[in-house]
XYZ file of C-alpha atoms in Angstrom:
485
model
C 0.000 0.000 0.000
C 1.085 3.083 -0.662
C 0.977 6.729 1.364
C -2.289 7.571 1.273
C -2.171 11.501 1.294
C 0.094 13.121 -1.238
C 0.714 16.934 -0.400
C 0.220 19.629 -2.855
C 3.000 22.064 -3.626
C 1.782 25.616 -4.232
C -0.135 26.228 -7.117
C 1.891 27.778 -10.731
C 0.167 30.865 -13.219
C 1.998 29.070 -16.215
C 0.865 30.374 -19.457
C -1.859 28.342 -21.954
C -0.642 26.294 -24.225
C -3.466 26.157 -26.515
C -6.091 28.946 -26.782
C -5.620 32.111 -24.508
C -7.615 35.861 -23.808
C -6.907 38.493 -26.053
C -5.282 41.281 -24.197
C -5.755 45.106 -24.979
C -9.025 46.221 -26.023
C -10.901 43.096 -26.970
C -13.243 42.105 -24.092
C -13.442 38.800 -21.819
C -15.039 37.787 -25.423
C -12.316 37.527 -27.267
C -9.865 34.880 -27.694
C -6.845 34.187 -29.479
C -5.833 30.692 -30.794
C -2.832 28.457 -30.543
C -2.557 29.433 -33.981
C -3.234 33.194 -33.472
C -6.511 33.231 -35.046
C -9.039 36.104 -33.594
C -12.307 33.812 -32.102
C -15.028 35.131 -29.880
C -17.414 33.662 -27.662
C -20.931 33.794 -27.563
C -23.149 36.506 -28.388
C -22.587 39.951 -29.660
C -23.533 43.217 -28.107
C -26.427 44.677 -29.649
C -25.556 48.083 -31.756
C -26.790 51.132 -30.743
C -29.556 51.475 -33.783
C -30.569 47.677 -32.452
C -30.920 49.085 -29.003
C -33.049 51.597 -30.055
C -35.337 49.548 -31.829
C -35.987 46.927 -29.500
C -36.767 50.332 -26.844
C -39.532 51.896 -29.699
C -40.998 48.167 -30.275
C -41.445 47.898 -26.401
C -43.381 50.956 -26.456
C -45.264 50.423 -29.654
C -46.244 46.871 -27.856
C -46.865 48.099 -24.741
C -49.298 51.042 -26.670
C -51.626 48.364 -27.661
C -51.593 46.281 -24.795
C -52.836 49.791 -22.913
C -55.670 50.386 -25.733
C -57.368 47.068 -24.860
C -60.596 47.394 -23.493
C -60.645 46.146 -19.623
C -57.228 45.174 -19.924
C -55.060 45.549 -16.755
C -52.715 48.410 -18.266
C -55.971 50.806 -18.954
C -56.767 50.555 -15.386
C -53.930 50.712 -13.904
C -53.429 53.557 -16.133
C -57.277 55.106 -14.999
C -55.961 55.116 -11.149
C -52.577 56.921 -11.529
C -54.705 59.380 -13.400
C -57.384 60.145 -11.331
C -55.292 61.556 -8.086
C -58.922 59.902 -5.848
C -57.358 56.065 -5.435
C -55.812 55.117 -1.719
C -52.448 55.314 -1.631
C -51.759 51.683 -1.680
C -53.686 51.186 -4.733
C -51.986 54.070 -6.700
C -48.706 52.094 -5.368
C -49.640 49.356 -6.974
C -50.954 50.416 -10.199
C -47.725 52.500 -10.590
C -45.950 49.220 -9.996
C -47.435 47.127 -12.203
C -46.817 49.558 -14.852
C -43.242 50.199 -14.425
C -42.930 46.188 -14.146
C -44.553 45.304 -17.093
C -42.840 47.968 -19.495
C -39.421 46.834 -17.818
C -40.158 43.247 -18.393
C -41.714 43.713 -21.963
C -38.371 45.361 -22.841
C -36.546 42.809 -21.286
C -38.198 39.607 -23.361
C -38.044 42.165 -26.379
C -34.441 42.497 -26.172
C -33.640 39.043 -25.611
C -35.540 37.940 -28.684
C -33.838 40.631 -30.418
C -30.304 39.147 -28.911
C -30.972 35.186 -29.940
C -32.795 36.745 -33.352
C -29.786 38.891 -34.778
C -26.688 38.710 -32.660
C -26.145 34.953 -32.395
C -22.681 33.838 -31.918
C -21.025 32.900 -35.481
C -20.536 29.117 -34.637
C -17.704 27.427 -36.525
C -16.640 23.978 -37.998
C -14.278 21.849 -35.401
C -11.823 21.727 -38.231
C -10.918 25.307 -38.026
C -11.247 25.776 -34.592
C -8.881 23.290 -33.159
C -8.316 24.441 -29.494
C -4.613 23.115 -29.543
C -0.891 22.746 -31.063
C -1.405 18.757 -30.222
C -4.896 18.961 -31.778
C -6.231 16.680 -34.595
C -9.159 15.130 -36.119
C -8.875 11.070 -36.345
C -11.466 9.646 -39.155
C -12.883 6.311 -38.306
C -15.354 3.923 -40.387
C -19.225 5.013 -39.643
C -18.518 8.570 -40.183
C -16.752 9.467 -36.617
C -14.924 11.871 -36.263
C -12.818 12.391 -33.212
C -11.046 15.121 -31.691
C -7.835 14.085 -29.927
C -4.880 15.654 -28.244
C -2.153 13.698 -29.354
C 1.334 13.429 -28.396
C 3.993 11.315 -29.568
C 6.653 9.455 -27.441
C 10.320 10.953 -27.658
C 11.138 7.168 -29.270
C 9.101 4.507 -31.366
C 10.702 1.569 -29.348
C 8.646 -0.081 -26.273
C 5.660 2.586 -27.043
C 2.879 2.413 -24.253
C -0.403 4.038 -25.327
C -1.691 6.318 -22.075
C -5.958 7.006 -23.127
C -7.425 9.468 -20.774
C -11.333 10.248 -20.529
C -12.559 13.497 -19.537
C -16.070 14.257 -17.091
C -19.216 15.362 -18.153
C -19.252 19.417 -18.920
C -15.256 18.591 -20.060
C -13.092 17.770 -23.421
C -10.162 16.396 -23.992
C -7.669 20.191 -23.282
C -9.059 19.405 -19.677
C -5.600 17.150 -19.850
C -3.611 19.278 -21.511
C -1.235 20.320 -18.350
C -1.115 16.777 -17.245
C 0.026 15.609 -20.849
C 3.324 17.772 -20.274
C 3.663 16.696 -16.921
C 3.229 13.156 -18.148
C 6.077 13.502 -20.848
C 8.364 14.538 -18.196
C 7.546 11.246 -16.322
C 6.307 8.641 -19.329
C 8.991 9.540 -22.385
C 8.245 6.309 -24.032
C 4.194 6.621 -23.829
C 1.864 7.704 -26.833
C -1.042 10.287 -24.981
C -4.163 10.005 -26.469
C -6.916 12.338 -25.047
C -10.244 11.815 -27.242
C -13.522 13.893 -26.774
C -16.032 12.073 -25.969
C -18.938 12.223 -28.974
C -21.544 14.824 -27.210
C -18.826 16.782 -25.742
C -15.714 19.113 -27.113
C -15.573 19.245 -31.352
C -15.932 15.345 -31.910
C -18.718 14.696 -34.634
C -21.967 14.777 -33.149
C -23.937 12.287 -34.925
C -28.448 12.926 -35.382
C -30.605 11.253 -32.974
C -33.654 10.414 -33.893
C -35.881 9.697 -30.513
C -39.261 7.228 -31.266
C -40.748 5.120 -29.079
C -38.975 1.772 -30.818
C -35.871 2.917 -29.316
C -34.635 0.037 -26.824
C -33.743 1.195 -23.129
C -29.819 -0.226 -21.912
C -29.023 -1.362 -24.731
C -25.723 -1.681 -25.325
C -23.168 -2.537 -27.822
C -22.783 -6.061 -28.749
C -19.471 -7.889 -27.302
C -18.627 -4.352 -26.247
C -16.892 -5.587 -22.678
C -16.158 -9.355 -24.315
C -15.373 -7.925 -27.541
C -14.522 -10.411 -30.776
C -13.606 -8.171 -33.470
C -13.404 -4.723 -32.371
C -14.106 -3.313 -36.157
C -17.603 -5.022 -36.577
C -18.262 -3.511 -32.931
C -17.643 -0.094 -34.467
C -19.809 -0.524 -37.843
C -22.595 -1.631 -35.789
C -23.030 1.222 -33.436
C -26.266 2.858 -33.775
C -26.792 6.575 -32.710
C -27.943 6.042 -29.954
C -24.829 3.864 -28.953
C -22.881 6.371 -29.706
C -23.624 8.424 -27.367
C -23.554 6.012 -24.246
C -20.484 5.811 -22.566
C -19.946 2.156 -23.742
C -20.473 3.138 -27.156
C -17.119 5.594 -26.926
C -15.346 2.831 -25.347
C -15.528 1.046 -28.655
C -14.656 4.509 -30.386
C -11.784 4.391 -28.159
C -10.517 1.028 -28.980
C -10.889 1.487 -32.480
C -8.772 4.986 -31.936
C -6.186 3.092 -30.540
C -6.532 0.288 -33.240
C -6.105 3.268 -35.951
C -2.822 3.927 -34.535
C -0.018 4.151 -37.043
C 2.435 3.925 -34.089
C 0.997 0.598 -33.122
C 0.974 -1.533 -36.210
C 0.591 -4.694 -34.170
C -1.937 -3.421 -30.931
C -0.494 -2.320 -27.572
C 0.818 -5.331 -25.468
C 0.527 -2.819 -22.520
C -1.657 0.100 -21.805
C -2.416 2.827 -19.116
C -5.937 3.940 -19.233
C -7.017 7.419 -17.114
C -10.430 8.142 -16.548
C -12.156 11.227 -14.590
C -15.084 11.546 -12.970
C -18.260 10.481 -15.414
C -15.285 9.151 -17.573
C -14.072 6.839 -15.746
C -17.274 4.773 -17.067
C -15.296 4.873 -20.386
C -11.961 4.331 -19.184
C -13.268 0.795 -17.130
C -15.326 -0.217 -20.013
C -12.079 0.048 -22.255
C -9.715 -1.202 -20.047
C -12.308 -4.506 -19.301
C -12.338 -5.321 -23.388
C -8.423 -4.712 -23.950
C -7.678 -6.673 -21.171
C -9.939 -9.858 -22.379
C -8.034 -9.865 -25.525
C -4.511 -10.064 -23.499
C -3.114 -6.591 -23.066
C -2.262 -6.014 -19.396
C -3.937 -2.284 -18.752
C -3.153 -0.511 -15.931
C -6.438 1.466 -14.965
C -6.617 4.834 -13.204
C -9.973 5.703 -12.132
C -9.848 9.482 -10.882
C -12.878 10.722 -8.507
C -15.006 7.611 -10.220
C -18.351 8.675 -10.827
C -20.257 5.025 -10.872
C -24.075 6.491 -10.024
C -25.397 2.534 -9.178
C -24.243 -0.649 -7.478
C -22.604 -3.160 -9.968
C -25.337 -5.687 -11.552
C -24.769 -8.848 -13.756
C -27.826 -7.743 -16.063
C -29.683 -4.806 -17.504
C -33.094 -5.094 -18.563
C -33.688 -3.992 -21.979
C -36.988 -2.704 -23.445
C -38.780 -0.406 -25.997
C -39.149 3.422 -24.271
C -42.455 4.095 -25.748
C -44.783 6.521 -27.290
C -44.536 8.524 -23.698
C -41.205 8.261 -22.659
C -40.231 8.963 -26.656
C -42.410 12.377 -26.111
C -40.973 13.640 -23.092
C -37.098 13.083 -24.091
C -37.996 15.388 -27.301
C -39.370 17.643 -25.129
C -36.370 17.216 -22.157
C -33.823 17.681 -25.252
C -35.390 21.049 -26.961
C -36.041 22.525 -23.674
C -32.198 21.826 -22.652
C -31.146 23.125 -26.621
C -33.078 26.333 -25.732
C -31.497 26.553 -22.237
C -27.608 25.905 -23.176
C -28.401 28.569 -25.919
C -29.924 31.095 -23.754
C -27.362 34.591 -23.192
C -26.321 34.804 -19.766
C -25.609 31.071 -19.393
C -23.339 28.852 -20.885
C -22.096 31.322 -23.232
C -21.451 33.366 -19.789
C -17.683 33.751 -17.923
C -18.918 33.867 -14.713
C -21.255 30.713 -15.177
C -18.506 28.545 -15.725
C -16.532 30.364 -13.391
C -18.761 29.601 -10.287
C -19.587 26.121 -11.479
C -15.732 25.123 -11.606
C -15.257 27.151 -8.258
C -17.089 24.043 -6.494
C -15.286 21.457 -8.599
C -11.843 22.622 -8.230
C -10.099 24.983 -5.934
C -7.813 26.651 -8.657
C -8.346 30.738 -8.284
C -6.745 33.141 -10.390
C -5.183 32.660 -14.131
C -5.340 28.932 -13.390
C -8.805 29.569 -12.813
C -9.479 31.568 -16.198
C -7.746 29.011 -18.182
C -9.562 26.049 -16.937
C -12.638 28.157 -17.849
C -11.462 29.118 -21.163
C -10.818 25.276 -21.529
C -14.289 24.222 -20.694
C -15.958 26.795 -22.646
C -13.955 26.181 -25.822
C -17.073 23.484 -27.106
C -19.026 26.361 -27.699
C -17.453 27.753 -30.256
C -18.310 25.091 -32.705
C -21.203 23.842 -34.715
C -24.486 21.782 -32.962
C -22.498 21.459 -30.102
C -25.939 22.658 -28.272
C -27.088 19.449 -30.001
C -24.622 17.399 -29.027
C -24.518 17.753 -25.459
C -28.757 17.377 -25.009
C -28.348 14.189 -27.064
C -25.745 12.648 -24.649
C -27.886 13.660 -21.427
C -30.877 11.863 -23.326
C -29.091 8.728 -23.685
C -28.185 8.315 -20.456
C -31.596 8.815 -19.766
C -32.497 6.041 -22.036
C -29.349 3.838 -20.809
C -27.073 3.812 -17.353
C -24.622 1.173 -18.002
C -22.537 1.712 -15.030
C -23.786 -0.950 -12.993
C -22.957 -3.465 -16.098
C -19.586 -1.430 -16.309
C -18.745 -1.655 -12.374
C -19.845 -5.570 -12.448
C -17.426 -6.357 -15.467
C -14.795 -4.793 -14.439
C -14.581 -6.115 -10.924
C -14.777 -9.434 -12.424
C -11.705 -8.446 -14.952
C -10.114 -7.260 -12.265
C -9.302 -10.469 -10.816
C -8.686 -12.212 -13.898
C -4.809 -11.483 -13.935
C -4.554 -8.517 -17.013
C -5.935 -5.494 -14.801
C -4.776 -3.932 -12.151
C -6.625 -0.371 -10.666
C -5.828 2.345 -8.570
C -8.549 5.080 -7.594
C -7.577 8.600 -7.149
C -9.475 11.320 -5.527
C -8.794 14.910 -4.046
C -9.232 15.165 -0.557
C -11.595 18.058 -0.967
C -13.800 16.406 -3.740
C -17.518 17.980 -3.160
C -18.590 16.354 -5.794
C -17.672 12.871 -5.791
C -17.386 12.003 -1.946
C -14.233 10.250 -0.777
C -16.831 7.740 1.170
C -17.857 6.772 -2.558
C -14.649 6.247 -3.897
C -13.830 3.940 -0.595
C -16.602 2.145 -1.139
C -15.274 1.235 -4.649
C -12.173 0.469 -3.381
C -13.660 -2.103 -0.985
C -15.552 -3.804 -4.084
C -12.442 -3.828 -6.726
C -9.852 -4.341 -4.080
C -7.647 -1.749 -4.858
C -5.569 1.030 -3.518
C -7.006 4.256 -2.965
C -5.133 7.937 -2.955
C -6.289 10.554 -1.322
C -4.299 14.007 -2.612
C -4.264 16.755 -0.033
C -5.891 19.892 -1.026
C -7.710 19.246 -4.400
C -10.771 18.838 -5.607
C -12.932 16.577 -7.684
C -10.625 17.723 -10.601
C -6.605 16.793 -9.096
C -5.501 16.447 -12.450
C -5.912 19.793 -13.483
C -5.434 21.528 -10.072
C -1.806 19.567 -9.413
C -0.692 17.924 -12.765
C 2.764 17.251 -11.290
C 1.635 15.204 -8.562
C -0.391 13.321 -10.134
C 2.014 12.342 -12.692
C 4.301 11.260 -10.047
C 1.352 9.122 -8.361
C 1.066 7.908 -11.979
C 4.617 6.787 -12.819
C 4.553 5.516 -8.974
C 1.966 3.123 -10.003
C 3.474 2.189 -12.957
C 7.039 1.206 -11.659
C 5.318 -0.745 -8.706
C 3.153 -2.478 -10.958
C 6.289 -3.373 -13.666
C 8.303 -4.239 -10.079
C 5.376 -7.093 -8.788
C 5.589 -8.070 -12.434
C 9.266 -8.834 -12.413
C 9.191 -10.421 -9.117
C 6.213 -12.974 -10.491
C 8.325 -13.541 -13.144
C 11.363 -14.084 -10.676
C 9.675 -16.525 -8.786
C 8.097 -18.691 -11.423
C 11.872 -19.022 -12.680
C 13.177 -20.062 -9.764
C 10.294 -22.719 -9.296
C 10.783 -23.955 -13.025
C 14.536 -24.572 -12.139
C 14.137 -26.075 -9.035
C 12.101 -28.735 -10.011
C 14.292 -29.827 -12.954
């Protein structure tokens, strides 16, 4: 076992590596990519003419409203002229008044915002937040985005995959990657957004009631031939967390540095991707590759189960998700929200306890998404699939039972602060897979992006112990051959 509290040195400004603010005049808006390309967020500032229109149509509106007969603006308007109405009354026709113009300007101007200034949204393609950045082409028209970084040598390569959290992409690792090349020279870092989140293809979901609740990929955790499991993904698939598990494998099967598959492989998975990460790490390790498995603040939502019972949604359940998705298309679209600084800001405040420019680059990280085409779309579509399907109780059973079958060995990592994955949770998963558990001292539910070194050392830690317990199996069942001839 190893220490179980890892201490956290203090906490660098290092500049971004990818995308950073634009300094000078441009507002919080603008950005500047890696490749010095002028981008902006969100939506523009209404001009001054557009101001004044959407004043004179508030007016004009709330001039007819007023010439109603018995409408509730005429007599309102009938008290605060006649000087005879108690004092209270008066009060409160003046209120209403004042209220409703304010608030009839107010839905007038935000119709006016979403109707003419809507953010210019952009193909991934020419919005790639990174230097390491690239889109990977794989059969059934996906597309993934990946940070990619190549080993300093092509001999003894180890393939690292690491899986961001919901509300995350793939730059989320973008410090640890360096940190990692300082530790790992030999390994190959993959970092692929998962499809729903960052600039990975978002493919059309069609929702009907014929759609069939949990289920899952065929052989997707016992695979047989990893190619047919990617052809046969439907949509819906595709959006599950399994369903990117097979994206994954065929990533890694795409890989021009490994002609012949990975014999070993180190698989990192946070939060709500740590789903992914066990559900890849279970398949590669049933076709003989020994996978070292990192599960960071693990977010498994339900108990591990053997089965998952499958069935159509229905006409009901089929209405509703339409609805649930538009409604949540309308919201992550709305000005003031997503598109907002300090939304992200106070949402990654709980997460994390980076302050500062750390702060404002993680934010510019998360926000980056939003820049690119139907990502909106993308992002309802993956919150109505897990509606449709929660496969982390099918996940968590598998890979317990892997676990013990020799190729897989686990380590769970969580930030003593972690509000929003308990460390009581991520002991109790410890208890089922039998695995160590550390706890680093002073982060939160994101440690990889608050302290990138450390965990990088806790990484290569885990690595060298692993390759030590290997060697001394090894070791042993020499000796034992040789002292029975």
């Amino acid at each position: 076992m190893w220490p179980a509290t890892l201490r956290r040195p203090a906490q660098r400004c290092a500049a971004p590596r990818g995308m950073r603010a634009a300094r000078g005049a441009a507002g919080e808006s603008d950005l500047v990519s890696h490749d010095g390309r002028q981008l902006r967020f969100g939506y523009r500032p209404l001009q001054r003419w557009e101001r004044c229109a959407t004043l004179m149509a508030s007016f004009a509106l709330l001039g007819l409203l007023a010439r109603a007969r018995q409408s509730p603006w005429q007599r309102a308007a009938r008290v605060l002229s006649s000087g005879r109405s108690h004092w209270l009354v008066w009060s409160l026709s003046a209120l209403w008044i004042v209220g409703s113009a304010w608030a009839t300007h107010a839905v007038l101007k935000l119709c006016a915002v979403m109707c003419f200034a809507r953010p210019k949204l952009l193909p991934p393609e020419s919005i790639l937040p990174s230097a390491s950045s690239s889109i990977r082409h794989l059969p059934g028209k996906v597309a993934v985005h990946l940070l990619r970084r190549p080993p300093d040598s092509t001999e003894d390569v180890m393939p690292v995959l690491c899986f961001h959290g919901f509300g995350a992409n793939a730059t989320s690792y973008e410090d640890l990657l360096d940190a990692l090349m300082a530790q790992l020279p030999s390994a190959l870092l993959l970092c692929p957004d998962q499809v729903g989140f960052g600039l990975t293809r978002r493919p059309s979901l069609e929702i009907h009631r014929q759609l069939r609740r949990n289920d899952l990929p065929a052989h997707l955790l016992r695979p047989k031939d990893q190619a047919s499991a990617l052809d046969s993904l439907t949509p819906l698939q595709m959006y599950t967390l399994s369903g990117n598990a097979v994206i994954a494998n065929a990533l890694l099967n795409s890989e021009p540095l490994l002609p012949s598959g990975p014999s070993s492989l180190l698989v990192i998975g946070h939060s709500m991707g740590a789903i992914t990460a066990a559900a890849v790490a279970v398949s590669q390790a049933r076709q003989g590759t020994v996978v070292n498995l990192i599960l960071e603040s693990p977010a498994f939502l339900t108990n591990p189960t053997k089965h998952l019972k499958s069935s159509t949604i229905g006409a009901v359940t089929a209405l509703s998700l339409r609805f649930q998705r538009a409604f949540l298309r309308l919201v992550l679209q709305l000005p003031g929200l997503t598109y907002n600084r300090r939304f992200w800001e106070r949402g990654l405040s709980v997460a994390s306890q980076l302050d500062g420019e750390a702060l404002k680059r993680q934010v510019l990280r998360y926000r980056w998404p939003s820049l690119s085409v139907r990502w909106a779309y993308g992002l309802s579509n993956f919150v109505t699939a897990r509606l449709i399907t929660m496969e982390d109780a099918l996940v968590l059973h598998e890979l317990i039972e892997a676990s013990m079958e020799g190729n897989l060995r686990v380590l769970i990592v969580t930030g003593d602060q972690d509000k929003v994955v308990p460390v009581g949770r991520s002991k109790f998963l410890q208890k089922l897979l039998q695995c160590d558990l550390e706890l680093i001292e002073g982060c939160g539910h994101i440690a990889h992006e608050e302290d990138p070194e450390r965990f990088a050392e806790l990484v290569a830690r885990f690595l060298k112990a692993q390759a030590m317990e290997t060697d001394g199996l090894s070791g042993k069942k020499e000796l034992s051959t040789s002292g029975t001839m």
